[in-house]
XYZ file of C-alpha atoms in Angstrom:
350
model
C -1.608 42.148 15.759
C 0.472 39.475 14.031
C 0.247 35.750 14.857
C 3.719 34.407 14.078
C 6.468 32.238 15.552
C 8.495 35.310 16.557
C 7.014 36.756 19.823
C 8.829 40.055 19.300
C 6.488 40.857 16.396
C 3.312 40.713 18.518
C 1.525 44.079 18.870
C 4.204 45.885 16.849
C 4.155 47.765 13.573
C 4.721 45.440 10.629
C 7.194 47.211 8.361
C 7.421 44.725 5.481
C 5.775 45.916 2.280
C 3.574 43.199 0.808
C 0.125 42.750 -0.709
C -1.452 41.479 2.527
C -0.355 44.591 4.509
C -1.531 46.942 1.756
C -4.964 45.356 1.533
C -5.285 45.172 5.340
C -4.481 48.873 5.748
C -7.112 49.689 3.124
C -9.716 47.884 5.239
C -9.920 44.676 3.203
C -9.916 41.085 4.508
C -8.996 37.856 2.761
C -6.381 35.163 2.215
C -3.383 35.220 -0.184
C -0.377 33.000 -0.859
C 3.092 34.599 -0.778
C 6.744 33.577 -0.914
C 9.190 34.913 1.707
C 12.807 35.953 1.121
C 13.925 32.366 1.704
C 11.759 31.045 -1.106
C 9.248 29.328 1.212
C 5.511 29.472 0.511
C 3.228 31.016 3.172
C -0.560 31.357 3.393
C -1.532 34.743 4.901
C -4.998 35.464 6.311
C -5.832 39.054 7.275
C -8.811 41.102 8.507
C -9.392 44.490 10.225
C -10.767 44.584 13.785
C -14.222 46.133 13.820
C -14.391 49.616 15.434
C -10.659 49.587 16.253
C -7.644 50.846 14.243
C -6.096 47.382 14.398
C -5.677 44.532 11.992
C -4.981 40.837 12.530
C -2.722 38.864 10.186
C -1.984 35.127 10.543
C 0.943 33.607 8.615
C 0.785 29.821 8.086
C 3.621 27.839 6.383
C 2.492 26.450 3.040
C 3.567 22.940 4.061
C 1.040 23.072 6.930
C -1.734 24.789 4.997
C -1.603 22.282 2.181
C -1.083 19.209 4.359
C -4.438 17.853 3.134
C -2.838 17.276 -0.289
C -0.233 15.030 1.335
C -3.010 13.137 3.136
C -4.882 12.592 -0.139
C -1.663 11.339 -1.736
C -1.129 8.810 1.065
C -4.716 7.596 0.694
C -4.243 7.194 -3.048
C -1.163 5.039 -2.379
C -3.136 2.943 0.116
C -6.050 2.424 -2.303
C -3.587 1.556 -5.082
C -1.981 -1.043 -2.792
C -5.381 -2.615 -2.059
C -6.194 -2.803 -5.761
C -2.793 -4.384 -6.409
C -3.397 -6.918 -3.627
C -6.750 -7.901 -5.142
C -5.130 -8.272 -8.573
C -2.421 -10.540 -7.132
C -4.972 -12.811 -5.412
C -6.916 -13.037 -8.671
C -3.675 -13.871 -10.477
C -2.972 -16.777 -8.109
C -6.427 -18.229 -8.731
C -5.921 -17.893 -12.482
C -2.527 -19.601 -12.245
C -3.996 -22.478 -10.285
C -6.786 -22.783 -12.824
C -4.113 -23.276 -15.497
C -1.564 -25.428 -13.655
C -3.729 -27.855 -11.692
C -5.563 -29.316 -14.728
C -2.212 -29.677 -16.466
C -0.743 -31.521 -13.487
C -3.704 -33.869 -13.388
C -3.424 -34.468 -17.109
C 0.335 -35.134 -16.927
C -0.139 -37.617 -14.049
C -2.896 -39.496 -15.864
C -0.862 -39.494 -19.055
C 1.976 -41.218 -17.215
C -0.405 -43.911 -15.944
C -1.794 -44.471 -19.422
C 1.740 -44.628 -20.784
C 2.504 -47.299 -18.166
C -0.164 -49.549 -19.615
C -3.239 -48.704 -17.558
C -5.704 -48.501 -20.433
C -8.692 -48.688 -18.064
C -7.957 -45.230 -16.727
C -10.399 -42.568 -17.898
C -9.146 -39.015 -18.146
C -11.772 -36.744 -16.578
C -10.995 -33.065 -17.071
C -13.992 -31.019 -18.140
C -14.171 -27.654 -19.819
C -14.350 -26.343 -23.362
C -10.818 -24.997 -23.471
C -7.714 -26.561 -25.049
C -6.968 -28.606 -21.923
C -10.498 -30.033 -21.931
C -10.182 -30.904 -25.629
C -6.828 -32.516 -24.961
C -8.162 -34.593 -22.065
C -11.052 -35.830 -24.173
C -8.577 -36.768 -26.877
C -6.629 -38.805 -24.334
C -9.801 -40.594 -23.208
C -10.698 -41.457 -26.784
C -7.162 -42.568 -27.492
C -7.097 -44.880 -24.459
C -10.395 -46.514 -25.448
C -9.161 -47.049 -28.987
C -5.902 -48.564 -27.792
C -7.789 -51.026 -25.624
C -10.115 -52.054 -28.456
C -7.463 -52.393 -31.138
C -4.731 -54.355 -29.414
C -5.359 -57.239 -31.872
C -4.451 -55.094 -34.824
C -0.787 -54.282 -35.259
C -1.366 -51.606 -37.861
C -4.104 -49.956 -35.825
C -1.945 -50.137 -32.741
C 0.844 -48.382 -34.599
C -1.569 -45.645 -35.654
C -2.715 -45.251 -32.094
C 0.869 -44.969 -30.898
C 1.461 -42.224 -33.442
C -1.678 -40.442 -32.287
C -0.535 -40.788 -28.708
C 2.835 -39.228 -29.526
C 1.118 -36.372 -31.276
C -1.065 -35.829 -28.215
C 2.020 -35.821 -26.004
C 3.637 -33.264 -28.276
C 0.519 -31.154 -28.088
C 0.588 -31.432 -24.310
C 4.256 -30.460 -24.262
C 3.554 -27.480 -26.509
C 0.672 -26.417 -24.288
C 2.822 -26.809 -21.170
C 5.564 -24.735 -22.779
C 3.042 -22.065 -23.694
C 1.707 -21.911 -20.142
C 5.274 -21.756 -18.828
C 5.964 -18.779 -21.066
C 2.884 -17.052 -19.695
C 4.074 -17.602 -16.114
C 7.556 -16.395 -17.008
C 6.117 -13.140 -18.348
C 4.368 -12.308 -15.063
C 6.247 -9.454 -13.295
C 5.547 -10.869 -9.816
C 7.717 -13.599 -8.327
C 6.081 -17.038 -8.791
C 7.547 -20.005 -6.880
C 6.585 -23.683 -6.546
C 7.689 -25.856 -3.617
C 7.188 -29.522 -2.784
C 6.019 -30.900 0.572
C 9.523 -30.390 1.988
C 9.458 -26.662 1.115
C 12.103 -27.243 -1.572
C 11.868 -24.917 -4.574
C 11.052 -26.978 -7.691
C 10.145 -24.236 -10.184
C 10.179 -20.457 -10.557
C 9.561 -17.874 -13.235
C 12.060 -15.307 -14.513
C 11.180 -12.807 -11.763
C 12.048 -15.445 -9.147
C 15.423 -16.140 -10.751
C 16.193 -12.426 -10.878
C 15.424 -12.040 -7.169
C 16.893 -15.228 -5.648
C 19.479 -16.162 -8.285
C 19.866 -18.905 -10.883
C 20.712 -21.532 -8.229
C 17.411 -21.214 -6.321
C 15.936 -24.489 -7.632
C 16.659 -27.343 -5.200
C 17.090 -25.129 -2.149
C 14.743 -24.968 0.817
C 12.687 -21.795 1.171
C 14.096 -21.099 4.652
C 17.587 -20.794 3.135
C 16.621 -17.242 2.099
C 14.921 -16.230 5.383
C 16.365 -13.165 7.114
C 16.037 -13.220 10.915
C 13.671 -15.295 13.032
C 10.168 -15.613 11.561
C 7.032 -17.703 11.896
C 6.423 -18.202 8.181
C 6.342 -22.025 8.236
C 3.779 -22.116 11.076
C 1.628 -19.555 9.251
C 1.314 -21.796 6.162
C 1.183 -25.116 8.023
C -2.591 -25.597 7.359
C -1.873 -25.173 3.627
C 0.367 -28.263 3.578
C -2.357 -30.062 5.525
C -4.677 -29.663 2.537
C -6.534 -26.432 3.313
C -7.396 -24.675 0.048
C -7.712 -21.077 1.254
C -5.244 -18.487 0.038
C -2.653 -17.750 2.722
C -1.036 -14.321 3.010
C 2.276 -13.933 4.812
C 4.992 -11.271 4.928
C 8.566 -12.478 5.176
C 11.993 -10.829 5.186
C 14.069 -12.515 2.469
C 17.652 -12.264 1.258
C 17.988 -11.111 -2.338
C 20.790 -12.481 -4.515
C 22.771 -9.261 -4.007
C 22.621 -9.761 -0.233
C 20.023 -7.066 0.490
C 17.297 -7.731 3.049
C 13.874 -7.234 1.428
C 10.296 -7.640 2.681
C 8.174 -9.888 0.424
C 4.384 -10.256 0.533
C 3.375 -13.852 -0.340
C 0.052 -15.256 -1.526
C 0.154 -19.068 -1.244
C -2.150 -21.866 -2.482
C -1.952 -25.630 -2.053
C -1.175 -27.969 -4.996
C -2.790 -31.431 -5.153
C -2.682 -34.374 -7.544
C -5.751 -35.968 -9.143
C -6.320 -38.097 -6.031
C -6.421 -35.051 -3.761
C -3.007 -35.637 -2.213
C -0.976 -32.521 -1.359
C 2.075 -32.223 -3.630
C 3.303 -28.797 -2.570
C 2.329 -25.152 -2.914
C 2.315 -22.400 -5.526
C 3.037 -18.856 -4.334
C 3.357 -15.406 -5.839
C 5.243 -12.588 -4.137
C 5.858 -8.859 -4.367
C 8.659 -6.766 -2.904
C 6.864 -4.367 -0.519
C 9.951 -3.004 1.246
C 9.518 0.540 -0.042
C 5.774 0.521 0.563
C 6.311 -0.533 4.185
C 8.802 2.295 4.641
C 6.287 4.766 3.243
C 3.645 3.512 5.684
C 6.129 4.083 8.563
C 6.809 7.711 7.026
C 3.101 8.227 7.153
C 2.810 7.036 10.829
C 5.555 9.390 11.964
C 3.976 12.302 10.079
C 0.567 11.624 11.665
C 2.124 11.616 15.128
C 4.001 14.859 14.467
C 0.852 16.495 13.070
C -1.101 15.571 16.217
C 1.611 17.138 18.380
C 1.573 20.338 16.286
C -2.227 20.566 16.534
C -2.028 20.264 20.326
C 0.611 22.969 20.426
C -1.537 25.227 18.217
C -4.556 24.740 20.488
C -2.505 25.765 23.515
C -1.214 28.845 21.682
C -4.717 29.878 20.587
C -6.026 29.519 24.130
C -3.159 31.625 25.500
C -3.698 34.407 22.944
C -7.450 34.458 23.597
C -6.960 34.557 27.378
C -4.288 37.268 27.284
C -6.364 39.556 25.040
C -9.645 39.191 26.904
C -8.717 41.011 30.100
C -7.361 44.276 28.579
C -10.185 44.411 26.055
C -12.762 44.147 28.832
C -10.964 46.977 30.695
C -10.923 49.184 27.594
C -14.591 48.541 26.863
C -15.596 49.315 30.464
C -13.699 52.604 30.707
C -14.898 53.697 27.284
C -18.374 53.589 28.792
C -17.195 55.608 31.808
C -15.410 58.054 29.493
C -18.608 58.654 27.534
C -20.501 59.417 30.744
C -17.742 61.697 32.119
C -17.519 63.644 28.847
C -21.270 64.209 29.007
C -20.959 65.819 32.431
C -17.613 67.488 31.560
C -15.789 65.914 34.533
C -12.194 66.613 33.432
C -10.648 64.789 36.384
C -12.497 61.564 35.712
C -11.953 61.966 31.959
C -8.184 62.056 32.572
C -8.456 59.027 34.865
C -10.527 57.111 32.326
C -8.004 57.865 29.587
C -5.192 56.677 31.875
C -6.895 53.309 32.455
C -7.619 52.918 28.760
C -4.039 53.792 27.873
C -2.680 51.282 30.416
C -4.892 48.519 29.102
């Protein structure tokens, strides 16, 4: 008995010479992997039928038998995507932790440079930015107390210029860090106009992206602006949106954005900072996955129907054979040749 996709092979002699047939004929049972004449892998299960000179062999395509490996692969991709998402969100927070203190410091520096010596720079921390802010506070106090001294004022001006140079160097250093990030990083003002981007952003949108509105690169109708509207209202949560965007080569690509609000030292919204990843291929893989799951469910249903049919079709003749074997045993005991012949006829028909 051979379970296979060719009905003509059912209940027929299997003539092919292979390891499964040889072991089955010798009374063994088990499972082996073979390759057919077309080079395709098959998983063959075989076992003899107890008390009958029959054997059952089931041939399963290797692609079906090892489908679990494909499932594990898809799960690994999903888990990797989640880890990548978490890393991106962490990256945005780290970027904001670097940029926002710098923006505050630059704004306060401008006010001090305009003559407001009563302004106190208040940026805490034990890092370089904190040290720089404390230097600015000390410098402002000294300038206010030494206005009567021309020489001291000159020294303070020199110190101020050195501090500005240090700030510029630090800003340049932070800019180089942002430029080295492989993800796209974009900054917009309150009008959604791009004001800054890293190298990855230039490579995706083009060198002329600065000064253009974000919607200039939208592909098709989308609700992106409404999704981030609370952000420009001052909400400080991280917003996640997916948006189809036009790359500089004209291709339509799906970008995943993580967006955070930017504020000045008075708490006023100045724009937003966002990082993005191109998830076009990942989305396509997820749709490959959905189609495969649907097809697998259909195949399982078909297999269940087939198994039920085989079980039903075999049950009736087996019951007949078993019944008349009992009659045959009784008729042989009493040597009733007529009934023995009749019993054999029923058994043979079944």
